[in-house]
PDB file of C-alpha atoms in Angstrom:
ATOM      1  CA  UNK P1057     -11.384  -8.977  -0.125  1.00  0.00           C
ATOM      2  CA  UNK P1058     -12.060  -7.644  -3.668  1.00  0.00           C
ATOM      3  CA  UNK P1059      -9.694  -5.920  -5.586  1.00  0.00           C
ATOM      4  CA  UNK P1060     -10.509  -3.911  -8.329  1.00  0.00           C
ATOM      5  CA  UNK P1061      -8.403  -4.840 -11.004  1.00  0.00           C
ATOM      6  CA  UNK P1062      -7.409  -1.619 -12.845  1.00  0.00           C
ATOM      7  CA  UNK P1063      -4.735  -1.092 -15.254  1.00  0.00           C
ATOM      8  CA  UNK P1064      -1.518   0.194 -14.003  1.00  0.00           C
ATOM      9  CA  UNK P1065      -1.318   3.847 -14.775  1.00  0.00           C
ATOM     10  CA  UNK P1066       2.172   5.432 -14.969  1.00  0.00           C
ATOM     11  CA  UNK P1067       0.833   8.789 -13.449  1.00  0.00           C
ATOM     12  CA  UNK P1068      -1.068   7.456 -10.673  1.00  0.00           C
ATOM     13  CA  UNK P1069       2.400   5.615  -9.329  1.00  0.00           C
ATOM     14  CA  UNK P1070       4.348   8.814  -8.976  1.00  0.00           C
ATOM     15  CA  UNK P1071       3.564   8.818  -5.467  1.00  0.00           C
ATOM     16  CA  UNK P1072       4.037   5.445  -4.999  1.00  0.00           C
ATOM     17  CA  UNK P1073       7.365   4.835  -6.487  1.00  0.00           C
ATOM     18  CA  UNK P1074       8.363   8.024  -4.116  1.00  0.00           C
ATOM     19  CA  UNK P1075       7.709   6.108  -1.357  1.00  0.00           C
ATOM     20  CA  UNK P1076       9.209   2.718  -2.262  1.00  0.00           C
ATOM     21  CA  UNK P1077      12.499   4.407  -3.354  1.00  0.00           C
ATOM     22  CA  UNK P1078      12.714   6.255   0.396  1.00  0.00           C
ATOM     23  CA  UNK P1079      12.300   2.904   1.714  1.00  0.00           C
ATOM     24  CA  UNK P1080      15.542   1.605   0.162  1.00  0.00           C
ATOM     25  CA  UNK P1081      18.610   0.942   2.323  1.00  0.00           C
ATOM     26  CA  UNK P1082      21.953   2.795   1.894  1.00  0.00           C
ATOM     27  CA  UNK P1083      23.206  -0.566   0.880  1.00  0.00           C
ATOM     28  CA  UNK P1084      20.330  -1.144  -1.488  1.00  0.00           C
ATOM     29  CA  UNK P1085      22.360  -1.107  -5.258  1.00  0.00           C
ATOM     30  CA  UNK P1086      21.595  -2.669  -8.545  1.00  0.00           C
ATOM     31  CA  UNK P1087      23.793  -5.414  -9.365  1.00  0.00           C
ATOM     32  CA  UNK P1088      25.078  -6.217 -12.864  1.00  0.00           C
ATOM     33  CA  UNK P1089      27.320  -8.717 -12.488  1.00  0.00           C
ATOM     34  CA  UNK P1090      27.288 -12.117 -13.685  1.00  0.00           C
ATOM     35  CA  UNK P1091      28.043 -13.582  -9.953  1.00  0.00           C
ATOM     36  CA  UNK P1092      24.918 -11.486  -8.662  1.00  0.00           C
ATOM     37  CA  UNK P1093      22.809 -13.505 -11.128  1.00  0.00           C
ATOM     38  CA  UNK P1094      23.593 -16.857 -10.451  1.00  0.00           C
ATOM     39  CA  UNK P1095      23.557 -16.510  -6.627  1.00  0.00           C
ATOM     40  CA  UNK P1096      21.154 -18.664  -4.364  1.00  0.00           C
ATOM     41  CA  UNK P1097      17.768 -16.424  -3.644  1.00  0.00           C
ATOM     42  CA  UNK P1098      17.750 -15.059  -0.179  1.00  0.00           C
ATOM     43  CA  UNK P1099      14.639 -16.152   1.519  1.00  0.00           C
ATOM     44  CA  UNK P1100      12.194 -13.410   0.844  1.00  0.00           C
ATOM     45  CA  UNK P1101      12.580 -13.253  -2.336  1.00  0.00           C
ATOM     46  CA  UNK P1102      11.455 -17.015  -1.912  1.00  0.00           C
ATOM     47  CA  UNK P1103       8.716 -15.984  -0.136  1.00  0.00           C
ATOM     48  CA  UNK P1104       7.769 -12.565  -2.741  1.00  0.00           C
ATOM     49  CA  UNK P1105       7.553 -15.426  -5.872  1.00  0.00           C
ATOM     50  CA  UNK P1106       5.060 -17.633  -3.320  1.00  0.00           C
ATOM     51  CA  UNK P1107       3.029 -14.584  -2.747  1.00  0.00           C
ATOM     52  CA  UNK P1108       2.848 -13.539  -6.219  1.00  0.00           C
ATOM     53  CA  UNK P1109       2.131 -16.839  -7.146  1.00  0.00           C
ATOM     54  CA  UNK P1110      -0.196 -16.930  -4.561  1.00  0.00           C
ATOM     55  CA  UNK P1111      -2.463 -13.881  -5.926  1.00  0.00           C
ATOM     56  CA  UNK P1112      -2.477 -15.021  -9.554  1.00  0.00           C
ATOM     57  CA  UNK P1113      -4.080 -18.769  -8.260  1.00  0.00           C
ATOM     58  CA  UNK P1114      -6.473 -16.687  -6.419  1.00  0.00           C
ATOM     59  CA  UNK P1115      -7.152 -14.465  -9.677  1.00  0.00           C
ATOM     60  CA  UNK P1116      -6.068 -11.529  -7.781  1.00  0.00           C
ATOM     61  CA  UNK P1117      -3.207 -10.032 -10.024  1.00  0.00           C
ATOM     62  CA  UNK P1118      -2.452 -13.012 -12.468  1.00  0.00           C
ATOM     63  CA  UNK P1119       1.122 -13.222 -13.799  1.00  0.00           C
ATOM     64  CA  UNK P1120       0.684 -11.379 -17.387  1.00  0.00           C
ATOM     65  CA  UNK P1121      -0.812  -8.294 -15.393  1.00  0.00           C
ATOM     66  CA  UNK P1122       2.708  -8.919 -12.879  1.00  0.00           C
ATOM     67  CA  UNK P1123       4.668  -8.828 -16.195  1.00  0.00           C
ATOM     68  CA  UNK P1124       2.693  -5.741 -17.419  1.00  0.00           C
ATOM     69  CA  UNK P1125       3.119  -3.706 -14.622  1.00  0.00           C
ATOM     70  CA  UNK P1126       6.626  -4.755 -14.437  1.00  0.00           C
ATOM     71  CA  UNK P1127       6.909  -3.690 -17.863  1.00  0.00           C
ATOM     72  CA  UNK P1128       5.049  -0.819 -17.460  1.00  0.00           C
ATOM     73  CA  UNK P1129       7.629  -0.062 -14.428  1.00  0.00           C
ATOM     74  CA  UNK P1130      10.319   0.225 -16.715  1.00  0.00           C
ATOM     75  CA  UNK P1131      13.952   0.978 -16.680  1.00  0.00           C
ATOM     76  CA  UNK P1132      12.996   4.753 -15.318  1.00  0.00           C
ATOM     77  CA  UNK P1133      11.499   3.018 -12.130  1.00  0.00           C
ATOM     78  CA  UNK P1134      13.486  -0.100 -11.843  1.00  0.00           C
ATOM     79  CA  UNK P1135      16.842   1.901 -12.280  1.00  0.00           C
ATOM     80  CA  UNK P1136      17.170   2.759  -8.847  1.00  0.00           C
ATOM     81  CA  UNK P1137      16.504  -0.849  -7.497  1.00  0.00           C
ATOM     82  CA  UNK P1138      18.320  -4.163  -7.227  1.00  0.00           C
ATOM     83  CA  UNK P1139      17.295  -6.163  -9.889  1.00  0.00           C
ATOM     84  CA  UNK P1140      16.270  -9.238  -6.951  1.00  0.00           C
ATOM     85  CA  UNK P1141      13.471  -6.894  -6.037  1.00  0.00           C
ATOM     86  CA  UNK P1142      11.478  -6.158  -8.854  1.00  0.00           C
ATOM     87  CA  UNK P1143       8.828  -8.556  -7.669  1.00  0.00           C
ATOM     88  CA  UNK P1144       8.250  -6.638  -4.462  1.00  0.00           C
ATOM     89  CA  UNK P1145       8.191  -3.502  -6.377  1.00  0.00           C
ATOM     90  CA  UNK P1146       5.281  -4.360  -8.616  1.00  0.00           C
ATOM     91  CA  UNK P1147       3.472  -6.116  -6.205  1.00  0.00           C
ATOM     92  CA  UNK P1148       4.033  -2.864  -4.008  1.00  0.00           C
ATOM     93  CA  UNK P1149       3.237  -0.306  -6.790  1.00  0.00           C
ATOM     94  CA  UNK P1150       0.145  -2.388  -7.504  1.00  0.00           C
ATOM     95  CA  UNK P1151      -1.096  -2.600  -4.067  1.00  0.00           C
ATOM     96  CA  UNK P1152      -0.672   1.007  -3.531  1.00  0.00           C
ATOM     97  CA  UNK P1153      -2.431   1.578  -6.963  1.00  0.00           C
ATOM     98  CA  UNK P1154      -5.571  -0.431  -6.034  1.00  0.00           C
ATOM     99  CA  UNK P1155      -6.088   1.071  -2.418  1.00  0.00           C
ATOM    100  CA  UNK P1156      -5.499  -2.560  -0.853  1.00  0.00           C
ATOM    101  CA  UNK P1157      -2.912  -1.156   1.094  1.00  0.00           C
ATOM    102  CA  UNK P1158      -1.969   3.199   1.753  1.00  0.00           C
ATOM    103  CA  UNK P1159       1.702   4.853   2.131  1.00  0.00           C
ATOM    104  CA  UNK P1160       0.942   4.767   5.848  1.00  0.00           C
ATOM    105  CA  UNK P1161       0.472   1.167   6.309  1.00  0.00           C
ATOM    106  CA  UNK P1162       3.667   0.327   3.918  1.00  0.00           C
ATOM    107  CA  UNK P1163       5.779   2.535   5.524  1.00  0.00           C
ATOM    108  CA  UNK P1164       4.924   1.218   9.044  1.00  0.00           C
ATOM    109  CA  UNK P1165       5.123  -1.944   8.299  1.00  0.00           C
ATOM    110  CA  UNK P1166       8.947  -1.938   6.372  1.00  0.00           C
ATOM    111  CA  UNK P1167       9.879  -0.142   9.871  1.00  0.00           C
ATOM    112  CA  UNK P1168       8.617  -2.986  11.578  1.00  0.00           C
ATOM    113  CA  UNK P1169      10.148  -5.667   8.897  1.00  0.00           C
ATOM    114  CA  UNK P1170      13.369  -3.451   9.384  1.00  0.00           C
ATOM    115  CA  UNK P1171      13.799  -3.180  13.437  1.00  0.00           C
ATOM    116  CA  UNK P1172      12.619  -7.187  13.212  1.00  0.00           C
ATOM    117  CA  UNK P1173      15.812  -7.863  11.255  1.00  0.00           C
ATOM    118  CA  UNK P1174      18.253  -5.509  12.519  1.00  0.00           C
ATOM    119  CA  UNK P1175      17.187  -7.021  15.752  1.00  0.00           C
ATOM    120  CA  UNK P1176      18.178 -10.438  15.085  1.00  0.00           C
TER     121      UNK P1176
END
């Protein structure tokens, strides 16, 4: 699969960061204590930092752009978000960005993530 390797525009992710945010949970909140940082990682975020990993090896989205677009993200993005998933939010924003994946397929596919684990 190529991936055209655009810079993140801020304008373009409107859209995008609408549909991440409705994909929160209620319990979804940023934390800002000192205990939240120094807890064990669940394991997805395990899995996110393989994946990102993963696509900067493969010269996909290399770890400065990840930074960038995190950057880019901001505090006005971010705000609404628990700090542990900042990776998935880039990666997401960038995705959607690049046409690799569409709102559709995101959305269908948390639903399916979500019934998985409120199944178990």
């Amino acid at each position: 699969m190529t991936v055209d390797k655009q810079r993140f525009d801020r304008r373009d992710s409107v859209e995008a960061h609408e549909i991440i945010l409705g994909l929160l949970g209620d319990d979804a909140v940023r934390e800002t204590s000192l205990p939240e940082l120094d807890r064990t990682p669940a394991p997805w975020e395990s899995s996110m930092q393989a994946t990102v990993e993963c696509l900067s090896w493969r010269n996909v989205w290399d770890n400065l752009e990840r930074r960038q677009t995190e950057d880019a993200l901001g505090e006005d993005i971010y705000r609404e978000f628990p700090v542990h998933t900042r990776s998935a939010i880039a990666t997401a924003h960038t995705l959607l960005d690049r046409g690799v994946i569409d709102p559709d397929e995101l959305q269908a596919k948390m639903r399916e993530v979500r019934a998985r684990f409120e199944g178990d």
